[in-house]
Coordinates of N, CA and C in Angstrom, one line a residue:
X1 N -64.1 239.3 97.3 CA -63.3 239.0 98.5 C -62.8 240.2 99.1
X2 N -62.5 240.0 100.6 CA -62.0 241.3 101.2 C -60.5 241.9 100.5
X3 N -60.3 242.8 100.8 CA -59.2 243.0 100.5 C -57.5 242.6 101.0
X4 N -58.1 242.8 102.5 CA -57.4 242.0 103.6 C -57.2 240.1 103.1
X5 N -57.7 240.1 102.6 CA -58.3 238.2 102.7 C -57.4 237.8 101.3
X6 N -57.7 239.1 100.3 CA -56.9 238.7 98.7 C -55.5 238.9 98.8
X7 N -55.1 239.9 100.3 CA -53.6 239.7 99.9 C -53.2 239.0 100.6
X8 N -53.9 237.8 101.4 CA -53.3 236.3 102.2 C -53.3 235.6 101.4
X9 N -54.4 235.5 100.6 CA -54.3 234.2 99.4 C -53.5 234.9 98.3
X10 N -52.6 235.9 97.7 CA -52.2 235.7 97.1 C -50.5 235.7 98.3
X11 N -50.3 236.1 98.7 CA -49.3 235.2 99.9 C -49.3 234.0 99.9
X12 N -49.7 233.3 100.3 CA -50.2 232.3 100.5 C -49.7 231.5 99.4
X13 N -50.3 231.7 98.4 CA -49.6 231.3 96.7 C -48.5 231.4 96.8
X14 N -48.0 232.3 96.9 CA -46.7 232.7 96.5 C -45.4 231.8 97.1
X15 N -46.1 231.4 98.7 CA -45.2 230.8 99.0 C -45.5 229.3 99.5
X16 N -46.4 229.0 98.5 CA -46.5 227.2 98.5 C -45.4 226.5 98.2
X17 N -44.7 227.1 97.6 CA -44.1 226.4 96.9 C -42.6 226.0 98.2
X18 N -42.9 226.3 99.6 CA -41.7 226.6 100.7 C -42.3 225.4 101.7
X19 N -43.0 224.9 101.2 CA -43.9 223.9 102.2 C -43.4 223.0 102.4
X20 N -42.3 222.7 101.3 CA -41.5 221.4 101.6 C -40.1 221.5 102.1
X21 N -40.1 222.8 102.2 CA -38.8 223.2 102.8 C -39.0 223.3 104.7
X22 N -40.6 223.8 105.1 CA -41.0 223.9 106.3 C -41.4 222.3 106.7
X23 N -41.7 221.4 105.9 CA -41.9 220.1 106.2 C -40.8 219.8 106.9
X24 N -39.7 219.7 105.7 CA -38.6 219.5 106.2 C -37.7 219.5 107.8
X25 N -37.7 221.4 107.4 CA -37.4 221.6 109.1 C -38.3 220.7 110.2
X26 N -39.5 220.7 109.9 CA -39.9 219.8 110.9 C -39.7 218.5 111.3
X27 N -39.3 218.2 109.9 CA -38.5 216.4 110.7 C -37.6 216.9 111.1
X28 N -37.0 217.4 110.7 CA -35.5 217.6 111.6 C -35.3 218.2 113.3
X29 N -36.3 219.1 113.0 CA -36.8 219.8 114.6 C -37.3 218.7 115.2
X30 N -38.0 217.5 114.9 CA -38.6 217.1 115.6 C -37.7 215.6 116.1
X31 N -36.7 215.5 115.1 CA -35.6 214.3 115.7 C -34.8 215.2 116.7
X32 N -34.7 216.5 116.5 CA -33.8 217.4 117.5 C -34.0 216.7 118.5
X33 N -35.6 217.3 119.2 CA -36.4 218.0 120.7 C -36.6 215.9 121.0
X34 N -36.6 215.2 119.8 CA -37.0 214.0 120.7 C -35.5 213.2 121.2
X35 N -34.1 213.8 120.5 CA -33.0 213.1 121.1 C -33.3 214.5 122.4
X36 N -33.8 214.6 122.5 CA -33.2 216.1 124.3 C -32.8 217.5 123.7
X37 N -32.6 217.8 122.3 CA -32.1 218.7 121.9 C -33.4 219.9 121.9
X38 N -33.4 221.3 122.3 CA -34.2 222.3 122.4 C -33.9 223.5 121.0
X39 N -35.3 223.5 121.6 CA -35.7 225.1 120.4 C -35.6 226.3 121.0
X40 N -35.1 227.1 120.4 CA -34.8 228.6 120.6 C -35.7 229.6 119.9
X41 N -36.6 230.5 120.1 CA -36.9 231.4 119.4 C -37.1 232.6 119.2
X42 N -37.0 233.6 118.2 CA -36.8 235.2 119.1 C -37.5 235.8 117.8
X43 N -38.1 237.0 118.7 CA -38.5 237.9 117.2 C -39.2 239.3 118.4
X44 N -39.6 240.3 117.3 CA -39.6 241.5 117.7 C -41.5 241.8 117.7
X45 N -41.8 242.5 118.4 CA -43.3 242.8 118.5 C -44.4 241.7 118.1
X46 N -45.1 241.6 116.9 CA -45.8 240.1 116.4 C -44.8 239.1 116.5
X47 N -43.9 239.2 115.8 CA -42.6 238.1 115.7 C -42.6 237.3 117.0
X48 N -42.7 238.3 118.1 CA -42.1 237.7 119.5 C -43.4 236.8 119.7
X49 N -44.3 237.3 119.4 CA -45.8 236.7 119.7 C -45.7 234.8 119.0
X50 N -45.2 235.7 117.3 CA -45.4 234.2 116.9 C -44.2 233.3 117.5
X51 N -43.1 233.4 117.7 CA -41.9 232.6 118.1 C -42.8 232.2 119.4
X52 N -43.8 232.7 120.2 CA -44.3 232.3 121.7 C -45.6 231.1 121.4
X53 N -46.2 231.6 120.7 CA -47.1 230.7 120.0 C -46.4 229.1 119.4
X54 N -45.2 229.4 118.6 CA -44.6 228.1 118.0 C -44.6 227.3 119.4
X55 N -43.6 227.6 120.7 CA -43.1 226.9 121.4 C -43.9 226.6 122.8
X56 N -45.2 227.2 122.7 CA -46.2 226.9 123.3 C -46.9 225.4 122.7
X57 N -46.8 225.3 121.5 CA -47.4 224.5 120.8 C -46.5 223.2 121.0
X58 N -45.3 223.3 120.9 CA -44.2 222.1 121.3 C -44.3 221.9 123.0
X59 N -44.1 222.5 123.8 CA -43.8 222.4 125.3 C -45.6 221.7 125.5
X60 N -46.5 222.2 124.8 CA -47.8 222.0 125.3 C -48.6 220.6 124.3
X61 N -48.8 221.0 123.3 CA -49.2 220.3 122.1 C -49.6 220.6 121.1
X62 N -49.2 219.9 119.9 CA -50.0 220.5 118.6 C -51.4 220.1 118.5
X63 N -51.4 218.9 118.3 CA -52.4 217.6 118.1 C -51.9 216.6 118.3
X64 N -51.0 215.7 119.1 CA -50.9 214.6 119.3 C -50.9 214.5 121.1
X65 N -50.7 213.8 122.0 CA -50.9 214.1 123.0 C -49.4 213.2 123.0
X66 N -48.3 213.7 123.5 CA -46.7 213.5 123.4 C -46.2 214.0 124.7
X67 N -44.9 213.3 124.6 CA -44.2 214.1 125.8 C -43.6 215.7 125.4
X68 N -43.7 216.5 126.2 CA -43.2 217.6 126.0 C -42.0 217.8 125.4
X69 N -41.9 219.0 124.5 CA -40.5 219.3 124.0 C -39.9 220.9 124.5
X70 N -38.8 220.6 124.8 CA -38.2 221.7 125.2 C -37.8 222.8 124.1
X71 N -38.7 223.8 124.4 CA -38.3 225.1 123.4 C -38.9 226.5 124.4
X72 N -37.8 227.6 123.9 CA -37.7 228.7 124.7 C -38.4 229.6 124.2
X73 N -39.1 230.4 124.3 CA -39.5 231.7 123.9 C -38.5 233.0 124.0
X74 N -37.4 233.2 124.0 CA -36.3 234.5 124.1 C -36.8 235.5 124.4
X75 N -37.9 235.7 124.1 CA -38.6 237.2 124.9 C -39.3 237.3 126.1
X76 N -39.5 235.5 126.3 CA -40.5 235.9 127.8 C -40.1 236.0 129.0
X77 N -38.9 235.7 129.3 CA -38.0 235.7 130.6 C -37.8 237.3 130.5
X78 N -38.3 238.1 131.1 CA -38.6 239.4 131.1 C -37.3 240.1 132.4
X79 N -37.1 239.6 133.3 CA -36.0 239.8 134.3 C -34.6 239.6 133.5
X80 N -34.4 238.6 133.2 CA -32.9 238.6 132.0 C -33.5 239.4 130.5
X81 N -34.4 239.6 129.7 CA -34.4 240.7 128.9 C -34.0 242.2 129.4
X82 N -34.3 242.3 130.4 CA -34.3 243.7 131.0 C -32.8 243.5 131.6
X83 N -32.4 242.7 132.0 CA -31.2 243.1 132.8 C -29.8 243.3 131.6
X84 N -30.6 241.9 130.3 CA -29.0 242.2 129.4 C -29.1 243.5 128.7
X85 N -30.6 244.1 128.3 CA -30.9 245.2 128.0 C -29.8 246.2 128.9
X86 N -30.3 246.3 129.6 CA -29.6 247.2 130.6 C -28.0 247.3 130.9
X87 N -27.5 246.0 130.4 CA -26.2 245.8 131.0 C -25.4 245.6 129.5
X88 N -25.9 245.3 128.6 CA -24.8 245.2 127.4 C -25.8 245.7 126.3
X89 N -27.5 246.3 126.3 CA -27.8 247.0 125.1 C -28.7 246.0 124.8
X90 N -30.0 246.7 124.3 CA -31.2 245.8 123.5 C -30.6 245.1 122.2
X91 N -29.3 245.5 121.5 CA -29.0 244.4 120.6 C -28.5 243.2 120.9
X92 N -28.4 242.9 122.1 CA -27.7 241.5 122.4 C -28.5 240.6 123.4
X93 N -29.9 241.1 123.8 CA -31.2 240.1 124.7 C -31.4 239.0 124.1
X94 N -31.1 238.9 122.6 CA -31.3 237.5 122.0 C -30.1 237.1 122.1
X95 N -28.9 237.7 121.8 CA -27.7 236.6 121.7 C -27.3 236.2 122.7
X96 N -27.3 236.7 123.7 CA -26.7 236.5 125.4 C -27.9 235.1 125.7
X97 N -28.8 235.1 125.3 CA -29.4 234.1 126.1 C -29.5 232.7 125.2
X98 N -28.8 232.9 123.4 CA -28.2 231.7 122.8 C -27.0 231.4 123.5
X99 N -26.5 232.2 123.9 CA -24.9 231.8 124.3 C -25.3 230.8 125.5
X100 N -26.2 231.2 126.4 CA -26.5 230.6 127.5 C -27.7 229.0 127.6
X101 N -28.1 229.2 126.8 CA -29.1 228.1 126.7 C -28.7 227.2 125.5
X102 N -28.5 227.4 124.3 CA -28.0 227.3 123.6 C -27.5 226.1 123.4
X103 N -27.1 224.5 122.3 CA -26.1 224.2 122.9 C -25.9 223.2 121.2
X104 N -24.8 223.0 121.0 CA -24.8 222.7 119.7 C -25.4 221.3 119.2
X105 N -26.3 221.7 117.8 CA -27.3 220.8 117.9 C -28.7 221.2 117.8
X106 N -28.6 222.1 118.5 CA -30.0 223.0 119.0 C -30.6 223.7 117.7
X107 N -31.5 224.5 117.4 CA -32.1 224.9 116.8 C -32.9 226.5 116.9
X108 N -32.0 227.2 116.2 CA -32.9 228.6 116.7 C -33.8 229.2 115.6
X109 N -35.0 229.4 115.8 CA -35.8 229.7 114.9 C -36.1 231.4 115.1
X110 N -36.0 232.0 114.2 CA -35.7 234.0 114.4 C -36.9 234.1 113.6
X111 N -38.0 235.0 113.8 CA -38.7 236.0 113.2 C -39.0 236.9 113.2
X112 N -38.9 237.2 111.7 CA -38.5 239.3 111.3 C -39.7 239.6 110.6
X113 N -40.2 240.0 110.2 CA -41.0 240.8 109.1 C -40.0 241.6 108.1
X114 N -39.1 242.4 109.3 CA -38.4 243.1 107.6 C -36.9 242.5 107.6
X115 N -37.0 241.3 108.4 CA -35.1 240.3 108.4 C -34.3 241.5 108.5
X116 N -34.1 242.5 109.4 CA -33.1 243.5 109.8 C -32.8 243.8 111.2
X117 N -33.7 243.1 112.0 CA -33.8 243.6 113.5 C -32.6 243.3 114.2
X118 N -31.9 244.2 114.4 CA -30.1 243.9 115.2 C -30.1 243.0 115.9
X119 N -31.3 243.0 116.7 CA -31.2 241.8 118.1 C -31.9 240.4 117.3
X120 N -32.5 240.5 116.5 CA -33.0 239.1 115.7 C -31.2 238.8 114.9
X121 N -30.6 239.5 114.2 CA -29.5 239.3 113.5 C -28.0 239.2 114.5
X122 N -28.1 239.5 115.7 CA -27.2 239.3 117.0 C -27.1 237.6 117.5
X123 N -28.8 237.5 117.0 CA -28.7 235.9 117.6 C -28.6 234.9 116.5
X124 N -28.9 235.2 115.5 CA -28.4 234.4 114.6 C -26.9 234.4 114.3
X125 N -26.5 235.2 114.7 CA -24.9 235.3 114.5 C -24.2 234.3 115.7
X126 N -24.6 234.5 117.1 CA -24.5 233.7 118.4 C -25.2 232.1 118.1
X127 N -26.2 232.1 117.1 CA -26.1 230.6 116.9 C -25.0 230.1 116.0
X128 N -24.5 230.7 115.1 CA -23.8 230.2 114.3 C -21.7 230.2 115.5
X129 N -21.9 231.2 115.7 CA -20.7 230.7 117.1 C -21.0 229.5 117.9
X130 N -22.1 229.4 118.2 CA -22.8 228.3 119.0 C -22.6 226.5 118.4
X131 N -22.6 226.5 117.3 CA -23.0 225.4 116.5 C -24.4 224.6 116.3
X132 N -25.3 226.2 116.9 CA -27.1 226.0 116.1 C -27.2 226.1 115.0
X133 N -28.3 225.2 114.7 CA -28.9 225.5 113.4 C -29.2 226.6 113.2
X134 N -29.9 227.2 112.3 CA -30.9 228.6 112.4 C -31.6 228.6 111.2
X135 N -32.4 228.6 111.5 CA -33.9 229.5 110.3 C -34.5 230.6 110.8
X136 N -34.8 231.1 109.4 CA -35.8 232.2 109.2 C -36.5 232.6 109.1
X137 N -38.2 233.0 109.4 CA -39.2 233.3 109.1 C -39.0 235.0 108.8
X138 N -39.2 235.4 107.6 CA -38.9 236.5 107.1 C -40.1 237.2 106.0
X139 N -40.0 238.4 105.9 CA -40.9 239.3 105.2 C -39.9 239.1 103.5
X140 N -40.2 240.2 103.1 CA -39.4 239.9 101.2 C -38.1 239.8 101.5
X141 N -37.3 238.6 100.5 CA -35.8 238.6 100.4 C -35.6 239.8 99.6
X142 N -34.0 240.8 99.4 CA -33.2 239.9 100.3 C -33.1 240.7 100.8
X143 N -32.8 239.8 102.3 CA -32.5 240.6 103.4 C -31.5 240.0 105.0
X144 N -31.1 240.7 105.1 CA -29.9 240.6 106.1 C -29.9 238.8 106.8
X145 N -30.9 239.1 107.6 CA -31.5 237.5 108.0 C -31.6 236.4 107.5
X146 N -32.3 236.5 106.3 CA -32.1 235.6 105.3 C -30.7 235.0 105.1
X147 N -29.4 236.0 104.9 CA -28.4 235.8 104.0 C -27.6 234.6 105.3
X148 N -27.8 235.3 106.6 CA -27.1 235.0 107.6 C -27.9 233.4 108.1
X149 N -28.9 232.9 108.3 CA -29.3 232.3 108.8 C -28.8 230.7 107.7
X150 N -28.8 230.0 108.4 CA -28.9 228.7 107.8 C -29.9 227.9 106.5
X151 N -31.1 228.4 107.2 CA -32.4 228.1 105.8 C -33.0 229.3 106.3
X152 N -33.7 229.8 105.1 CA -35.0 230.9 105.3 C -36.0 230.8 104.4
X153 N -37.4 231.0 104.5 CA -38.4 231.0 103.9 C -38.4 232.4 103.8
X154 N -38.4 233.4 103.0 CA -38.8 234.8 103.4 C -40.3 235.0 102.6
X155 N -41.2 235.8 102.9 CA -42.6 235.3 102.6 C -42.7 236.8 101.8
X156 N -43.0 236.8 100.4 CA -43.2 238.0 99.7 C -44.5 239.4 99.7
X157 N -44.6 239.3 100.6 CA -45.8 240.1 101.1 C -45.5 241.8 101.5
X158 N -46.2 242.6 101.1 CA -45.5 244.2 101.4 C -46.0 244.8 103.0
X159 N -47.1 244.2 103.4 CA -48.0 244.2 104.3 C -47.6 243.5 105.3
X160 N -47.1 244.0 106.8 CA -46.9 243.4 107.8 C -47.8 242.5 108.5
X161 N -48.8 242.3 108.1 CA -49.8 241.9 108.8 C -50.3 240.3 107.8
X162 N -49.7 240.8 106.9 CA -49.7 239.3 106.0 C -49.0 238.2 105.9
X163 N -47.8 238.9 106.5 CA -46.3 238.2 106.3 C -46.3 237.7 108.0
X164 N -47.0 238.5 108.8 CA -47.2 237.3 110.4 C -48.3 236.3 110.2
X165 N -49.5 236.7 109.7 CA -50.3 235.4 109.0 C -49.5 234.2 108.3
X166 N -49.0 234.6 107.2 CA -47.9 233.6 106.8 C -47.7 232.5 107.7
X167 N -46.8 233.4 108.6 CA -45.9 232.6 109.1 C -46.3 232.4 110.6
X168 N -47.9 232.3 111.1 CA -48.8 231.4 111.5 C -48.6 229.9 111.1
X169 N -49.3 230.2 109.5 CA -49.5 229.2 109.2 C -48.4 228.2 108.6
X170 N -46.9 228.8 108.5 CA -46.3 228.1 108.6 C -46.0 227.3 110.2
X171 N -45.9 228.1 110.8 CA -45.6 227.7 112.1 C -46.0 226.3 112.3
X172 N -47.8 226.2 112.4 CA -48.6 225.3 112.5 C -48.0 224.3 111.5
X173 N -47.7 224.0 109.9 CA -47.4 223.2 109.4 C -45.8 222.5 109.8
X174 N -44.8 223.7 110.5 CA -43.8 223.2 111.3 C -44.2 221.7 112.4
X175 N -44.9 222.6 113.4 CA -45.4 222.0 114.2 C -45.9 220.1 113.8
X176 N -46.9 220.4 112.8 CA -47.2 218.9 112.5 C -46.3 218.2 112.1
X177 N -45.3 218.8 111.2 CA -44.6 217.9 110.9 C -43.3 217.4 111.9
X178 N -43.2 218.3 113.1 CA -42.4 217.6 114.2 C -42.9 216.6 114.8
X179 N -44.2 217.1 115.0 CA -45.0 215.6 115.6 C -45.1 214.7 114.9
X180 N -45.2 214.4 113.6 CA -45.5 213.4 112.2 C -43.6 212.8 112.7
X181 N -42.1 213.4 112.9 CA -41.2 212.8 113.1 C -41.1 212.1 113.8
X182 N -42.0 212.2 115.3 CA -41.5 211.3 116.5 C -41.8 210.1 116.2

């Protein structure tokens, strides 16, 4: 087997054992977004990619053909990233726009690779002032994110490119299980 391929499946392994913990979140995410309640999500380079991918999948579809659910991507409003950048500092583009969108009840989902990114740990701090939930999609505990967030899966992998695979495929298993709540 490839090399690339043996360090997903032993990832992979490692963290079966969190599948009922990401089930979970999904009934709950998915009672959220069907009383009105929205998803938040923020992460840094791949991160940002996968938090865009999650909430593409809710606003659009996983596999059921449903009414849309409201969830934000935090990185793609590109005019308010740049302006809070500019006006209070790249550590606060995620919290400024929990503060604003945000609303208790709500749900903010953060992903890190190394759970340290100021502006990923800014907004989990503004969810918890907020009265959001918060989870974690994280690279090896322990780590900052983890400690701070409400639930965290952190996926034991040394390889960045493992630990965004991961947490693909958690994503996807989020996903179904929001739609399995409705």
């Amino acid at each position: 087997m490839d090399t690339h391929l043996e360090k997903l499946r032993t990832a992979l392994t490692r963290v079966d054992d969190h599948a009922t913990t990401i089930r979970a979140w999904g009934g709950k995410l998915g009672g959220v977004l069907a009383a009105g309640g929205r998803l938040l999500a923020c992460g840094n380079g791949g991160s940002a990619a996968e938090a865009q991918h999650l909430t593409a999948e809710l606003v659009g579809r996983f596999r059921a053909d449903r009414s849309p659910y409201a969830a934000i991507p935090l990185h793609a409003d590109t005019s308010s990233l740049t302006a809070i950048a500019n006006d209070f500092g790249a550590d606060e583009i995620y919290a400024r726009q929990v503060h604003a969108h945000g609303r208790p009840g709500d749900v903010l989902i953060c992903l890190s690779t190394s759970g340290r990114s100021a502006n990923v740990l800014a907004a989990a701090r503004a969810a918890q002032e907020r009265g959001i939930l918060s989870w974690a999609l994280t690279g090896p505990a322990p780590n900052p994110l983890a400690d701070l967030c409400d639930d965290a899966v952190a996926v034991p992998a040394d390889e960045t490119a493992t630990v965004q695979e991961v947490h693909l495929a958690m994503i996807h298993m989020l996903c179904d299980a929001a739609e399995e709540a409705r």
